[in-house]
XYZ file of C-alpha atoms in Angstrom:
314
model
C -61.494 -69.642 -147.272
C -59.643 -68.780 -144.377
C -62.761 -68.578 -142.186
C -63.538 -72.274 -143.153
C -59.971 -73.386 -142.073
C -60.315 -71.434 -138.895
C -63.617 -72.954 -138.138
C -62.528 -76.575 -138.972
C -59.414 -76.105 -136.750
C -61.601 -74.847 -133.773
C -63.850 -77.743 -134.335
C -60.978 -80.251 -134.207
C -59.586 -78.787 -131.143
C -62.884 -78.810 -129.500
C -63.153 -82.595 -130.360
C -59.792 -83.208 -128.816
C -60.630 -81.249 -125.729
C -63.895 -83.111 -125.365
C -62.104 -86.448 -125.674
C -59.476 -85.506 -123.177
C -62.046 -84.355 -120.732
C -64.197 -87.588 -121.275
C -61.384 -89.931 -121.050
C -59.987 -88.186 -117.688
C -63.450 -88.541 -116.174
C -63.906 -92.134 -117.154
C -60.790 -93.597 -115.537
C -61.127 -97.275 -114.434
C -61.465 -98.507 -110.846
C -58.307 -100.346 -111.443
C -56.480 -97.160 -112.207
C -57.514 -95.730 -108.790
C -56.705 -99.012 -107.041
C -53.266 -99.061 -108.548
C -52.682 -95.465 -107.399
C -53.914 -96.284 -103.839
C -51.701 -99.400 -103.574
C -48.532 -97.251 -104.510
C -49.614 -94.770 -101.789
C -49.984 -97.595 -99.288
C -46.693 -99.080 -100.419
C -44.833 -95.969 -99.903
C -46.445 -95.224 -96.435
C -45.711 -98.828 -95.147
C -42.011 -98.625 -96.188
C -41.709 -95.213 -94.617
C -43.019 -96.555 -91.256
C -41.523 -100.095 -91.222
C -37.664 -99.734 -90.505
C -37.664 -103.199 -88.981
C -38.011 -104.786 -92.493
C -35.152 -106.703 -93.920
C -34.047 -106.122 -97.522
C -35.752 -109.113 -98.818
C -38.920 -108.143 -96.967
C -38.770 -104.554 -98.484
C -38.353 -106.264 -102.005
C -41.345 -108.386 -101.248
C -43.531 -105.405 -100.578
C -42.171 -103.379 -103.548
C -42.899 -106.112 -106.127
C -45.772 -108.060 -104.913
C -49.468 -107.170 -104.936
C -51.453 -106.685 -101.666
C -54.935 -107.909 -100.896
C -57.742 -105.600 -99.566
C -59.705 -106.038 -96.369
C -62.972 -103.970 -96.388
C -65.701 -103.135 -93.921
C -68.618 -100.542 -93.963
C -67.961 -97.296 -91.934
C -71.398 -97.572 -90.475
C -72.928 -100.948 -89.730
C -76.574 -101.757 -90.316
C -78.332 -102.049 -87.066
C -81.655 -101.667 -85.557
C -83.047 -98.700 -83.226
C -82.556 -96.360 -86.096
C -85.368 -93.560 -86.197
C -85.220 -92.693 -89.967
C -84.212 -95.794 -91.843
C -81.063 -97.866 -91.610
C -77.769 -96.073 -90.972
C -75.785 -96.621 -94.197
C -72.709 -95.044 -95.910
C -71.082 -95.414 -99.286
C -67.683 -94.957 -97.349
C -65.688 -98.020 -96.548
C -62.757 -98.916 -94.295
C -60.167 -100.262 -96.564
C -56.972 -101.826 -95.547
C -54.309 -102.479 -98.198
C -52.476 -105.483 -96.756
C -49.407 -107.526 -97.254
C -48.740 -110.959 -95.637
C -44.889 -110.299 -95.481
C -42.680 -113.639 -95.172
C -40.997 -113.743 -91.795
C -43.321 -111.716 -90.200
C -45.864 -113.257 -87.729
C -48.560 -110.439 -88.398
C -50.267 -108.811 -91.294
C -49.138 -105.224 -92.271
C -52.339 -103.398 -92.962
C -52.424 -99.708 -94.329
C -55.627 -98.293 -93.161
C -57.776 -95.544 -95.071
C -61.292 -94.560 -95.879
C -62.811 -94.262 -99.327
C -65.644 -95.290 -101.498
C -65.273 -98.628 -103.256
C -63.492 -97.138 -106.244
C -60.572 -95.900 -103.895
C -60.419 -92.705 -105.879
C -60.194 -90.673 -102.634
C -58.295 -93.318 -100.716
C -55.258 -92.072 -98.824
C -53.191 -93.907 -95.907
C -54.248 -92.923 -92.371
C -52.241 -95.413 -90.291
C -50.302 -98.587 -90.206
C -51.773 -101.640 -88.396
C -50.074 -104.707 -87.346
C -52.701 -107.428 -86.867
C -52.610 -111.112 -85.858
C -55.927 -112.916 -87.049
C -56.993 -115.681 -84.734
C -60.002 -118.023 -85.469
C -62.993 -116.725 -83.340
C -64.742 -118.777 -80.813
C -67.866 -119.453 -82.939
C -70.083 -120.608 -80.025
C -69.132 -117.578 -77.754
C -69.599 -115.171 -80.732
C -73.096 -116.623 -81.205
C -73.756 -116.463 -77.484
C -72.672 -112.703 -77.283
C -74.930 -111.926 -80.337
C -77.829 -113.566 -78.629
C -77.297 -111.634 -75.517
C -77.161 -108.201 -77.314
C -80.313 -109.164 -79.211
C -81.948 -109.886 -75.813
C -80.615 -106.599 -74.226
C -82.086 -104.654 -77.314
C -85.449 -106.310 -77.220
C -86.095 -106.890 -73.586
C -83.823 -104.829 -71.385
C -83.359 -101.438 -73.354
C -85.680 -99.475 -71.260
C -83.863 -100.577 -68.173
C -80.481 -99.523 -69.140
C -79.076 -95.967 -69.704
C -77.209 -95.160 -72.989
C -73.777 -95.811 -71.587
C -74.939 -99.132 -70.180
C -76.606 -100.213 -73.457
C -73.521 -99.258 -75.566
C -71.359 -101.178 -73.164
C -73.158 -104.361 -73.906
C -73.392 -103.516 -77.562
C -69.826 -102.527 -78.286
C -67.555 -104.199 -75.778
C -66.887 -107.813 -74.710
C -68.050 -109.681 -71.586
C -66.595 -111.856 -69.057
C -67.499 -115.408 -69.429
C -68.163 -117.295 -66.204
C -69.154 -120.759 -65.322
C -71.986 -120.232 -62.680
C -74.386 -122.082 -60.265
C -77.260 -119.763 -60.092
C -80.752 -121.175 -59.493
C -82.420 -121.307 -62.893
C -85.933 -120.479 -63.871
C -87.830 -123.712 -64.806
C -91.186 -122.615 -65.499
C -91.578 -118.886 -65.476
C -94.732 -118.706 -67.482
C -96.477 -121.305 -65.418
C -97.547 -123.393 -68.579
C -95.958 -126.807 -67.917
C -97.553 -129.831 -66.729
C -95.956 -131.709 -63.752
C -94.442 -134.214 -66.111
C -93.013 -131.490 -68.362
C -91.787 -129.541 -65.380
C -89.939 -132.472 -64.125
C -88.392 -133.158 -67.651
C -87.255 -129.632 -68.049
C -85.735 -129.603 -64.556
C -83.687 -132.492 -65.302
C -82.645 -131.138 -68.806
C -81.521 -127.851 -67.077
C -79.573 -129.804 -64.338
C -77.724 -131.741 -66.927
C -76.550 -128.840 -68.931
C -73.476 -126.666 -68.300
C -74.442 -123.163 -67.055
C -72.650 -120.164 -68.408
C -73.016 -116.378 -67.646
C -72.095 -113.510 -69.954
C -71.213 -110.534 -67.495
C -70.789 -107.046 -68.691
C -69.613 -104.721 -65.766
C -71.402 -101.417 -65.514
C -70.312 -98.285 -63.857
C -67.860 -99.211 -61.092
C -69.224 -96.888 -58.698
C -72.722 -98.829 -58.723
C -70.935 -102.133 -57.962
C -73.284 -104.015 -60.438
C -73.088 -106.051 -63.692
C -75.506 -106.973 -66.324
C -75.695 -110.719 -66.198
C -77.038 -113.038 -69.216
C -77.437 -116.496 -67.646
C -77.992 -119.642 -69.774
C -77.377 -123.198 -70.514
C -75.313 -124.951 -73.223
C -73.073 -127.866 -73.999
C -69.640 -128.120 -72.442
C -67.984 -125.869 -75.272
C -71.024 -123.235 -75.206
C -72.604 -124.546 -78.232
C -76.291 -124.005 -78.378
C -76.241 -121.429 -75.642
C -79.855 -120.243 -74.560
C -80.686 -117.482 -72.265
C -82.508 -118.552 -69.063
C -82.656 -115.083 -67.337
C -80.977 -111.768 -67.568
C -80.672 -108.567 -65.470
C -78.702 -106.312 -63.329
C -76.924 -107.879 -60.383
C -74.565 -106.819 -57.613
C -70.991 -107.911 -58.199
C -70.813 -109.654 -54.881
C -73.733 -111.890 -55.810
C -72.032 -112.643 -59.240
C -68.850 -113.632 -57.483
C -70.622 -115.812 -54.964
C -72.166 -117.886 -57.825
C -69.085 -118.229 -59.997
C -67.589 -121.655 -60.253
C -64.772 -120.418 -62.557
C -63.930 -117.416 -64.425
C -63.364 -118.801 -68.206
C -62.708 -115.570 -70.174
C -62.291 -111.964 -69.750
C -62.798 -109.119 -72.333
C -59.168 -109.213 -73.504
C -59.307 -112.939 -74.663
C -63.123 -113.356 -74.980
C -63.060 -114.768 -78.630
C -60.238 -117.195 -78.150
C -61.026 -120.857 -77.652
C -61.145 -122.486 -74.141
C -61.023 -125.950 -72.839
C -64.496 -127.423 -72.738
C -65.847 -127.800 -69.201
C -66.807 -130.899 -67.503
C -70.591 -131.542 -68.070
C -72.518 -131.798 -64.737
C -73.368 -135.308 -63.481
C -76.957 -136.144 -64.493
C -79.550 -135.896 -61.802
C -79.872 -139.199 -59.712
C -83.079 -141.141 -60.414
C -85.506 -141.621 -57.605
C -84.601 -144.753 -55.673
C -86.780 -147.844 -56.164
C -89.033 -148.650 -53.258
C -87.434 -151.385 -51.205
C -89.496 -154.521 -50.657
C -90.455 -155.141 -46.824
C -88.776 -157.922 -45.225
C -90.802 -160.622 -43.574
C -91.842 -159.906 -40.171
C -89.727 -162.929 -38.996
C -86.598 -161.659 -40.841
C -85.005 -161.253 -37.629
C -84.775 -165.152 -37.251
C -83.653 -166.449 -40.677
C -83.293 -169.984 -39.567
C -86.954 -170.101 -38.681
C -88.047 -168.288 -41.825
C -86.084 -170.705 -43.825
C -87.803 -173.685 -41.928
C -91.153 -172.094 -42.615
C -90.396 -171.804 -46.235
C -89.337 -175.564 -46.455
C -92.609 -176.479 -44.702
C -94.607 -174.676 -47.329
C -92.876 -176.348 -50.211
C -95.020 -179.460 -50.509
C -98.305 -177.443 -50.472
C -96.750 -175.021 -52.994
C -95.682 -178.024 -55.258
C -99.205 -179.375 -54.972
C -100.861 -176.041 -55.839
C -98.525 -175.841 -58.789
C -100.056 -178.879 -60.320
C -103.625 -177.858 -59.579
C -104.139 -180.051 -56.450
C -106.327 -178.834 -53.624
C -105.517 -178.950 -49.998
C -107.661 -181.919 -49.354
C -106.192 -183.811 -52.054
C -102.710 -183.174 -50.476
C -103.805 -184.355 -47.023
C -105.273 -187.580 -48.564
C -102.088 -188.322 -50.336
C -100.313 -187.900 -46.853
């Protein structure tokens, strides 16, 4: 009898132990997120002595929002498949009233946030990006990867890939028919189209000792919308400066808006051929008299009369 009781108690304890272990291992994502938020809140308040009492209460009693990004982006040029990671950059963020920037507590973890711990506090101002410039930079980087990769060393390629360019309004001679496939009419049409577009160049400075830059020159509308590459390559800095009309953006403010440039004047049409003046144009009085003398004949001719009929009438 005692043996049965002991066995039953052991079975009961085993069941309780199993349930405890199972429930501990099946905590919800919300549990880990709440735990991460508590860590982030304590870290922010510890490193933000500038907050007022009301702002401290706001952080304590209001929920943040999460900003996330992959640790490794998905890109090309990978030798063994895409570079991916389950780890994410996660910023626990508060938009605190009275502060002109977001307070972001940065950390790295999986999406569950079960291993998230605060790493640093970031103060960030978000400005709307310049979408046309963002698109142009992406186009230039793709062109560099596809067409110029073999002409650049690793440091130069990474400079184009990971840093921001100078944006210049330039006046280079553009390539109109590099593939020699256009007819004369198409060539003329393309030349006029390029001449009436704004010319922008994205310029990445290479090693200062070389005195060269990587230049991606193209045409677009006045605000850079629809930018298309015309040519690209390495160029001495002196030549870049010589063909610069205006420096529009530097790497520090590349993606902020800028005032659209004035579009170039449309190319002039070819002048109409002037009519040759009469040989006696130097004597207007005589020419007018000759015209008067011709009037009767012209009048007669206009009614279908012959020269003989005009003479008989006289």
